[in-house]
Coordinates of C-alpha atoms and ligand atoms in Angstrom, one line a residue:
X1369 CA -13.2 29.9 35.3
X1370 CA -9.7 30.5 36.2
X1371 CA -10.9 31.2 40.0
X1372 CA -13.9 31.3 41.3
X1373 CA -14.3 34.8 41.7
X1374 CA -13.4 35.5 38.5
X1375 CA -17.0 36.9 36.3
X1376 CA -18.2 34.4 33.9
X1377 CA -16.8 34.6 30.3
X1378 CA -19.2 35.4 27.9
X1379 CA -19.7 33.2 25.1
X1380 CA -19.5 35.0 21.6
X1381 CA -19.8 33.4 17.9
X1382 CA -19.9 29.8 17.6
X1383 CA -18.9 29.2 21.0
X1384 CA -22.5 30.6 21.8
X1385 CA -24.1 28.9 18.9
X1386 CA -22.7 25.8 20.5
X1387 CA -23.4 26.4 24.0
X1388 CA -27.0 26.4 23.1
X1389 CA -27.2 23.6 20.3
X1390 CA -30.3 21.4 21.4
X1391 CA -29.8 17.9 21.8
X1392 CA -31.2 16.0 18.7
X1393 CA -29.2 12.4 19.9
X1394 CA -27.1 11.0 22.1
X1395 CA -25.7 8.1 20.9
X1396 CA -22.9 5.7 23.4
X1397 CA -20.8 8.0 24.1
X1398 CA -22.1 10.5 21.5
X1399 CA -23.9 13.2 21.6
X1400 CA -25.6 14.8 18.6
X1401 CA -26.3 18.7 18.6
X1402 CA -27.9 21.0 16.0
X1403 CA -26.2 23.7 15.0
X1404 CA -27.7 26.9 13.6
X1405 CA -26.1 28.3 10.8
X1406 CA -26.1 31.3 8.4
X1407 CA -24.1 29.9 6.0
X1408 CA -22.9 27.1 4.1
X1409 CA -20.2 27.5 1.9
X1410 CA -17.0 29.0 3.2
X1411 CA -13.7 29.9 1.9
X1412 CA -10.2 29.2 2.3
X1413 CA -7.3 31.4 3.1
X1414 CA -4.1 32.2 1.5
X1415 CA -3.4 30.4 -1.6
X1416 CA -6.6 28.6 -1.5
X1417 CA -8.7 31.7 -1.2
X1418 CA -10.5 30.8 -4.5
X1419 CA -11.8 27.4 -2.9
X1420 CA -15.1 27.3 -1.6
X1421 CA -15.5 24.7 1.0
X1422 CA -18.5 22.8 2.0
X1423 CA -18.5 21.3 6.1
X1424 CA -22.1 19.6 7.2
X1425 CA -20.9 18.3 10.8
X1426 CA -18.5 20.2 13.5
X1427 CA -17.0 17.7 14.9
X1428 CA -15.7 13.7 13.6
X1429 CA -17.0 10.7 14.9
X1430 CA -13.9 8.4 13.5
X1431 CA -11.8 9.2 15.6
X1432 CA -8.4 9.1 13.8
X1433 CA -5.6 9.1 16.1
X1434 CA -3.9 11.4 13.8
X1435 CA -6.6 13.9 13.0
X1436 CA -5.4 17.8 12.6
X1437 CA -9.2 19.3 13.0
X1438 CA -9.3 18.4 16.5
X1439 CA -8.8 21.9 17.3
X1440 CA -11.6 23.3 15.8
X1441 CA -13.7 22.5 18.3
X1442 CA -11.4 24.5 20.5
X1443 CA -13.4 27.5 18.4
X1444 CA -16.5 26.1 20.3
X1445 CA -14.7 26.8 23.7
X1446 CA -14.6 22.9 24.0
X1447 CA -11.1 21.9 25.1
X1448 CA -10.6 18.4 25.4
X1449 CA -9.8 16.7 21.9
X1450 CA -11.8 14.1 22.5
X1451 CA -15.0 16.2 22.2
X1452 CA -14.5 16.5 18.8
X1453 CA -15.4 12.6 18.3
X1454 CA -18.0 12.5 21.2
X1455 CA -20.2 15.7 20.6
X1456 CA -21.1 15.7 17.0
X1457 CA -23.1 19.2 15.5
X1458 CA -24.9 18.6 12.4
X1459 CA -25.3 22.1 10.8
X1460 CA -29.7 22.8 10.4
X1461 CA -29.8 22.6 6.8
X1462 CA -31.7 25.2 4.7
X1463 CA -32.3 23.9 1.6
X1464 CA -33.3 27.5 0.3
X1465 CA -30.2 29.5 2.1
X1466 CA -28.2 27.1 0.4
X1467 CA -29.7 26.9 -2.9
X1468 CA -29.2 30.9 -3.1
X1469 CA -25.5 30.7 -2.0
X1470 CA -24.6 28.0 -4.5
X1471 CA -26.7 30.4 -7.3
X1472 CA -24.2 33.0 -6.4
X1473 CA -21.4 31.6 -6.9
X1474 CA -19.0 32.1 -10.4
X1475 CA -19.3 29.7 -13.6
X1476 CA -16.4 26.9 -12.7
X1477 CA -16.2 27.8 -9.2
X1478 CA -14.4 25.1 -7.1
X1479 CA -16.0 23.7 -4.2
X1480 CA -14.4 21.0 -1.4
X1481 CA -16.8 19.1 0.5
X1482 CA -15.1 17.1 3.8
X1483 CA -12.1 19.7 3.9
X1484 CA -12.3 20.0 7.8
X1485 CA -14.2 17.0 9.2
X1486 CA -15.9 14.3 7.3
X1487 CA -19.2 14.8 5.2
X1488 CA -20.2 11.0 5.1
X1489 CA -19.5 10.3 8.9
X1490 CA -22.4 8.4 10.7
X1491 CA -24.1 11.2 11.8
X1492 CA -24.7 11.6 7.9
X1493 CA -27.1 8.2 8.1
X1494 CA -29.4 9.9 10.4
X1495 CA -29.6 13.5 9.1
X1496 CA -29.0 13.4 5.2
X1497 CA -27.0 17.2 5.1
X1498 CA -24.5 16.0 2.4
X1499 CA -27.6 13.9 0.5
X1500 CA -30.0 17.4 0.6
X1501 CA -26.8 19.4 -0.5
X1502 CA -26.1 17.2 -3.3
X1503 CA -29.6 17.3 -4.6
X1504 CA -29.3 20.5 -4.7
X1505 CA -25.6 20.8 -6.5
X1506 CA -27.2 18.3 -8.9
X1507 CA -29.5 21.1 -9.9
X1508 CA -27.0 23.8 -10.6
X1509 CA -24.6 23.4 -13.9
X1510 CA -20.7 24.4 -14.4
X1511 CA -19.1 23.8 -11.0
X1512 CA -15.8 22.3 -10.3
X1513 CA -16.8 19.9 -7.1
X1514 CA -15.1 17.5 -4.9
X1515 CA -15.2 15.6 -1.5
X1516 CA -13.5 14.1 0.8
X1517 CA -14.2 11.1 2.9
X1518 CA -13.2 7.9 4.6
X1519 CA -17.0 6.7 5.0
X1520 CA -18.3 3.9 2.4
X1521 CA -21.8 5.8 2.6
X1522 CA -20.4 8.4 -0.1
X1523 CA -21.4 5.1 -2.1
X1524 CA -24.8 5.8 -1.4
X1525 CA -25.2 9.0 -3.3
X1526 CA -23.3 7.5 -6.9
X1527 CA -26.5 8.4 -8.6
X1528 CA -26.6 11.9 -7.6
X1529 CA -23.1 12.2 -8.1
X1530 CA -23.5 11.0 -11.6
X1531 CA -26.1 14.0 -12.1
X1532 CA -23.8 16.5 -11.2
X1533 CA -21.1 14.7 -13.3
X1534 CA -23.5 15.4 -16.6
X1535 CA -23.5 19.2 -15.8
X1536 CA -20.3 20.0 -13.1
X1537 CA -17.0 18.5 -12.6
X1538 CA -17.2 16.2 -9.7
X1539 CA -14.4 13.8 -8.3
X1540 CA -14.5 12.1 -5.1
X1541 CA -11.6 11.2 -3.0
X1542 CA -11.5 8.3 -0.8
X1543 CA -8.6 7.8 2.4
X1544 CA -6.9 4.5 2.9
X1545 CA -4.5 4.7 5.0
X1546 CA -3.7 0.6 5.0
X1547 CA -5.4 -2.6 4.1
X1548 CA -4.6 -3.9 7.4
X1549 CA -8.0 -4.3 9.0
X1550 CA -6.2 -4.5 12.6
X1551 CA -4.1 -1.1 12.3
X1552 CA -7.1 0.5 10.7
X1553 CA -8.9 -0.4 13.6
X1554 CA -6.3 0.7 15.6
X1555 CA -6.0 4.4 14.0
X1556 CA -9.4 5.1 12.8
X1557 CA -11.7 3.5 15.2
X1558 CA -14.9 4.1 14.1
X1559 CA -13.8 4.7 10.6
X1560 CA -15.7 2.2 8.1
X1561 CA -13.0 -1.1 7.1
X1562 CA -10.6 -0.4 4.4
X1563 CA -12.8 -3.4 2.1
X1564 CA -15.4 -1.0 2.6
X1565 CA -14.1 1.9 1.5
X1566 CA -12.4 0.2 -1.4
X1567 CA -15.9 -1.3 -2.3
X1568 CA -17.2 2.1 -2.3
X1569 CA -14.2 3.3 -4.5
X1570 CA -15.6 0.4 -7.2
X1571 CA -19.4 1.7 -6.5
X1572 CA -18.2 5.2 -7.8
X1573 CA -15.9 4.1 -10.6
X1574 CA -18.9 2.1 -11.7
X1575 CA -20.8 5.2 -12.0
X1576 CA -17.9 6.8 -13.9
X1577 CA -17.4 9.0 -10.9
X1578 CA -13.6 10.1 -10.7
X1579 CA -11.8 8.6 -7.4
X1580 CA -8.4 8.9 -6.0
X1581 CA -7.2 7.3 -3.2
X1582 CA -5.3 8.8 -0.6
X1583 CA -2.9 6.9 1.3
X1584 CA -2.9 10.1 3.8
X1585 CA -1.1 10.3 6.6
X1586 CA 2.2 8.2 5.8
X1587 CA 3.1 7.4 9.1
X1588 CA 7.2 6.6 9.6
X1589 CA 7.4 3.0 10.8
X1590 CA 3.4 2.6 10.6
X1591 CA 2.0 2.3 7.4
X1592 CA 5.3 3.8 5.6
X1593 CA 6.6 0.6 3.9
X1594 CA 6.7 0.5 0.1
X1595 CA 5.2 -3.0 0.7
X1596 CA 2.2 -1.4 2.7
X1597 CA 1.9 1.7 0.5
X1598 CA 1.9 -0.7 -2.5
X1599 CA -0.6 -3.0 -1.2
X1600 CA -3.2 0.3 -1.3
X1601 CA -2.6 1.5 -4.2
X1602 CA -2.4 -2.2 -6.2
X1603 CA -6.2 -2.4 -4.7
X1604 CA -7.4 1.1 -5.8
X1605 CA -6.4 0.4 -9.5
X1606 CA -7.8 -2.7 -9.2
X1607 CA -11.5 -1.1 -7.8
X1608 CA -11.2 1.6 -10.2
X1609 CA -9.2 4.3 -8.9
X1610 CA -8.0 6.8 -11.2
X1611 CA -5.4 8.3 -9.0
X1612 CA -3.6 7.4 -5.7
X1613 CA -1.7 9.8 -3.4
X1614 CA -0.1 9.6 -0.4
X1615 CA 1.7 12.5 2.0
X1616 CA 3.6 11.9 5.1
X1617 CA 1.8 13.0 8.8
X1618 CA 2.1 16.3 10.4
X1619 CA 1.2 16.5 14.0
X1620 CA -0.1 20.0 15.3
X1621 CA 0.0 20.4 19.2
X1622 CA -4.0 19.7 19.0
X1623 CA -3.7 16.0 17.2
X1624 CA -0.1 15.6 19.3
X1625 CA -2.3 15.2 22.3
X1626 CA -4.1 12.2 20.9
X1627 CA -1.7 10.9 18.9
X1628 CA 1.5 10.6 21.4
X1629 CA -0.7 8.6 24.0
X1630 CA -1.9 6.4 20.9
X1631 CA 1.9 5.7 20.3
X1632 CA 2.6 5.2 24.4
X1633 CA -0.5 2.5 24.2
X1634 CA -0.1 0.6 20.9
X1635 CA 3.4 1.4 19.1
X1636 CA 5.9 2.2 22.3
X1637 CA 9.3 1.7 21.2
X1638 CA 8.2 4.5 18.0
X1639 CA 7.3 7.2 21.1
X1640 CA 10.9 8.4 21.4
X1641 CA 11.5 8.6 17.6
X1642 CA 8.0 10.4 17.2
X1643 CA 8.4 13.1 20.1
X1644 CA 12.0 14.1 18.9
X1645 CA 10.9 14.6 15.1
X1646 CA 7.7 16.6 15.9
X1647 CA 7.9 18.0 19.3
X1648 CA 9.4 21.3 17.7
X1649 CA 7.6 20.9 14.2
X1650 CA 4.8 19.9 13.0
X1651 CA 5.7 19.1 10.2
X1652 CA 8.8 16.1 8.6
X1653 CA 11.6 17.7 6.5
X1654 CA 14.5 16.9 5.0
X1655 CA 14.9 12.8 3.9
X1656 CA 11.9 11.4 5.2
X1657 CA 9.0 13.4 2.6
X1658 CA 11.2 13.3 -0.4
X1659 CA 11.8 9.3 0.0
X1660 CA 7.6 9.0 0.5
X1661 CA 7.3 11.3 -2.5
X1662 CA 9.7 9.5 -4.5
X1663 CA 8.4 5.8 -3.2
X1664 CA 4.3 7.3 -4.6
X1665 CA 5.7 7.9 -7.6
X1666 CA 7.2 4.8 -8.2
X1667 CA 4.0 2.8 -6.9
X1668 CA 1.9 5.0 -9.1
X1669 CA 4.0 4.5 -12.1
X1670 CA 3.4 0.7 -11.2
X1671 CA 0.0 0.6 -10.7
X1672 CA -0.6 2.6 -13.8
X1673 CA -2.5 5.2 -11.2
X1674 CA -2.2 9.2 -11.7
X1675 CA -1.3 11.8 -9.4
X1676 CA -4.5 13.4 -7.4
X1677 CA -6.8 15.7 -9.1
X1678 CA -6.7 19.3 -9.3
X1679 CA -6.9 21.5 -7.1
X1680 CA -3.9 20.1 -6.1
X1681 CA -2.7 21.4 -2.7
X1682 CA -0.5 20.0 -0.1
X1683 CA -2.9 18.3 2.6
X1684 CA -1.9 20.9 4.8
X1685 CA -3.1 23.5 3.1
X1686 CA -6.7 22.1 4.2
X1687 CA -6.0 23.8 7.5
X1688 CA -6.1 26.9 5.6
X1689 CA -9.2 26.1 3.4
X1690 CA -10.7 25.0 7.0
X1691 CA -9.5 28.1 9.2
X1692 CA -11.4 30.5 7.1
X1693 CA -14.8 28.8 8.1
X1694 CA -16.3 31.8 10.0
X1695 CA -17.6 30.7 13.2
X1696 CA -21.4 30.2 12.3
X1697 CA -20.7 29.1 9.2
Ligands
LIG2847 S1 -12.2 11.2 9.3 FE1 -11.0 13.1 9.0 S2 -12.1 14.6 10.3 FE2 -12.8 12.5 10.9 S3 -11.5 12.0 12.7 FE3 -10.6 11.1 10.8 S4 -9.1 12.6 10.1 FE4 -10.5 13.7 11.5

């Protein structure tokens, strides 16, 4: 309420959805929510109109200090960024709802699971969306599939990503950022350690699951050294990787609020440098992307390691396949 006298907004769309999620956990500072929804599968925008995308939880308990999603929660009328790690909504799967939306869909349509926040975040231990999903998808033949993750618990579901493999395209793609175990913890707090996820990678690949490894987001002065970059993508050839990828960060206004005091706290001589590139842009030009893309390259080459899988989009163009999630959905 701007003042006090002012009437009561009204809630509409997911805002209200939200406003009356019941309370399935609260966990530390976490709060677990249910979330009713009418549908599963949404669809991207612009050029990635033809992408289906797949999103069990609103909301990310990692925490990255970098994360662009942040705002969605802003959709929920919940302002502060750090909601979005502290107040998690698991969507109330309908393993019949879904079932008839995936039967609708085209021969070799492409779906993109973990395209706004991540499908094998903790939550995921307790209430088994992705798991029911993927039974289901292991059903169906002649999609084009893939997700995205940070969490070692995709490892979990190898075998029922093998099932899909016999009838669907599946890869899986798998973010490490560094193998430094004290900057991971520093950037993705509650993220699972980068051994972890590179065990997971070699879980997969075991199962002749397709994984890249994405190196996303390059961070100038953070994790940007060929030496760092290297390291990651040495380690994911090594566990089985097919592919390796990395693109530099872009900081919308949302994820500049967490980010910049991240910087003031744990990197304070970068602060300056950081403000002046992206204060006015979000996003790097000029030297700086074209010196990343041409150090991947050269690591890739290296390391024997292809470029990410198709679809290939630029990771910003997630934002698009996440802003056309209709609010319910
Ligand atoms: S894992 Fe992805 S969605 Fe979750 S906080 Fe990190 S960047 Fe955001």
């Amino acid at each position: 309420m701007l003042f006090p006298d002012d009437p009561p907004r009204k809630l509409v769309g997911i805002a209200r959805l939200a406003a009356s999620a019941d309370v399935l956990e609260a966990k530390r500072q976490v709060e677990y929510l249910e979330l009713e929804t009418r549908r599963f599968l949404g669809r991207g925008s612009g050029r990635m109109s033809e992408i289906w995308t797949i999103n069990p939880y609103r909301g990310c308990e990692f925490g990255c200090k970098y994360c662009y999603a942040r705002y969605a929660h802003e959709f929920m009328e919940l302002r502060d960024p750090e909601l979005f790690e502290r107040k998690i909504y698991a969507k109330r799967f309908e393993r019949s709802v879904f079932r008839a939306e995936v039967r609708r869909l085209k021969h070799g349509a492409t779906i993109w699971i973990g395209t706004a926040t991540d499908p094998y975040q903790p939550a995921e231990r307790r209430f088994k969306i992705m798991r029911g999903m993927l039974e289901v998808l292991s059903s169906e033949r002649g999609l084009d599939m893939g997700i995205t993750t940070k969490s070692d618990l995709v490892a979990r579901d190898a075998d029922l990503l093998a099932q899909i493999a016999r009838g669907s395209r599946v890869r899986v793609h798998i973010t490490v950022t560094t193998l430094d175990e004290s900057l991971a913890r520093l950037i993705e707090p509650r993220a699972p350690r980068p051994a972890l996820r590179l065990a997971a990678v070699r879980r997969l690949a075991e199962a002749s699951i397709p994984v890249c490894v994405l190196a996303h987001p390059v961070m100038p002065l953070i994790n940007d050294s060929e030496r760092s970059l290297d390291a990651v993508c040495a380690a994911s050839a090594a566990h089985g990787a097919c592919s390796f990828s990395a693109a530099p960060l872009f900081l919308k206004p949302c994820a500049q609020q967490v980010f910049f005091p991240f910087l003031e706290q744990s990197f304070p001589h970068l602060v300056r440098r950081y403000r002046e590139r992206f204060q006015r842009n979000a996003y790097l030009s000029g030297h700086y992307p074209e010196m990343i893309a041409e150090r991947v390259k050269k690591i890739r080459a290296r390391h024997k390691l292809a470029t990410r899988e198709a679809p290939e989009w630029p990771l910003d163009d997630q934002l698009d396949l996440f802003s056309a999630v209709a609010p319910g959905a």
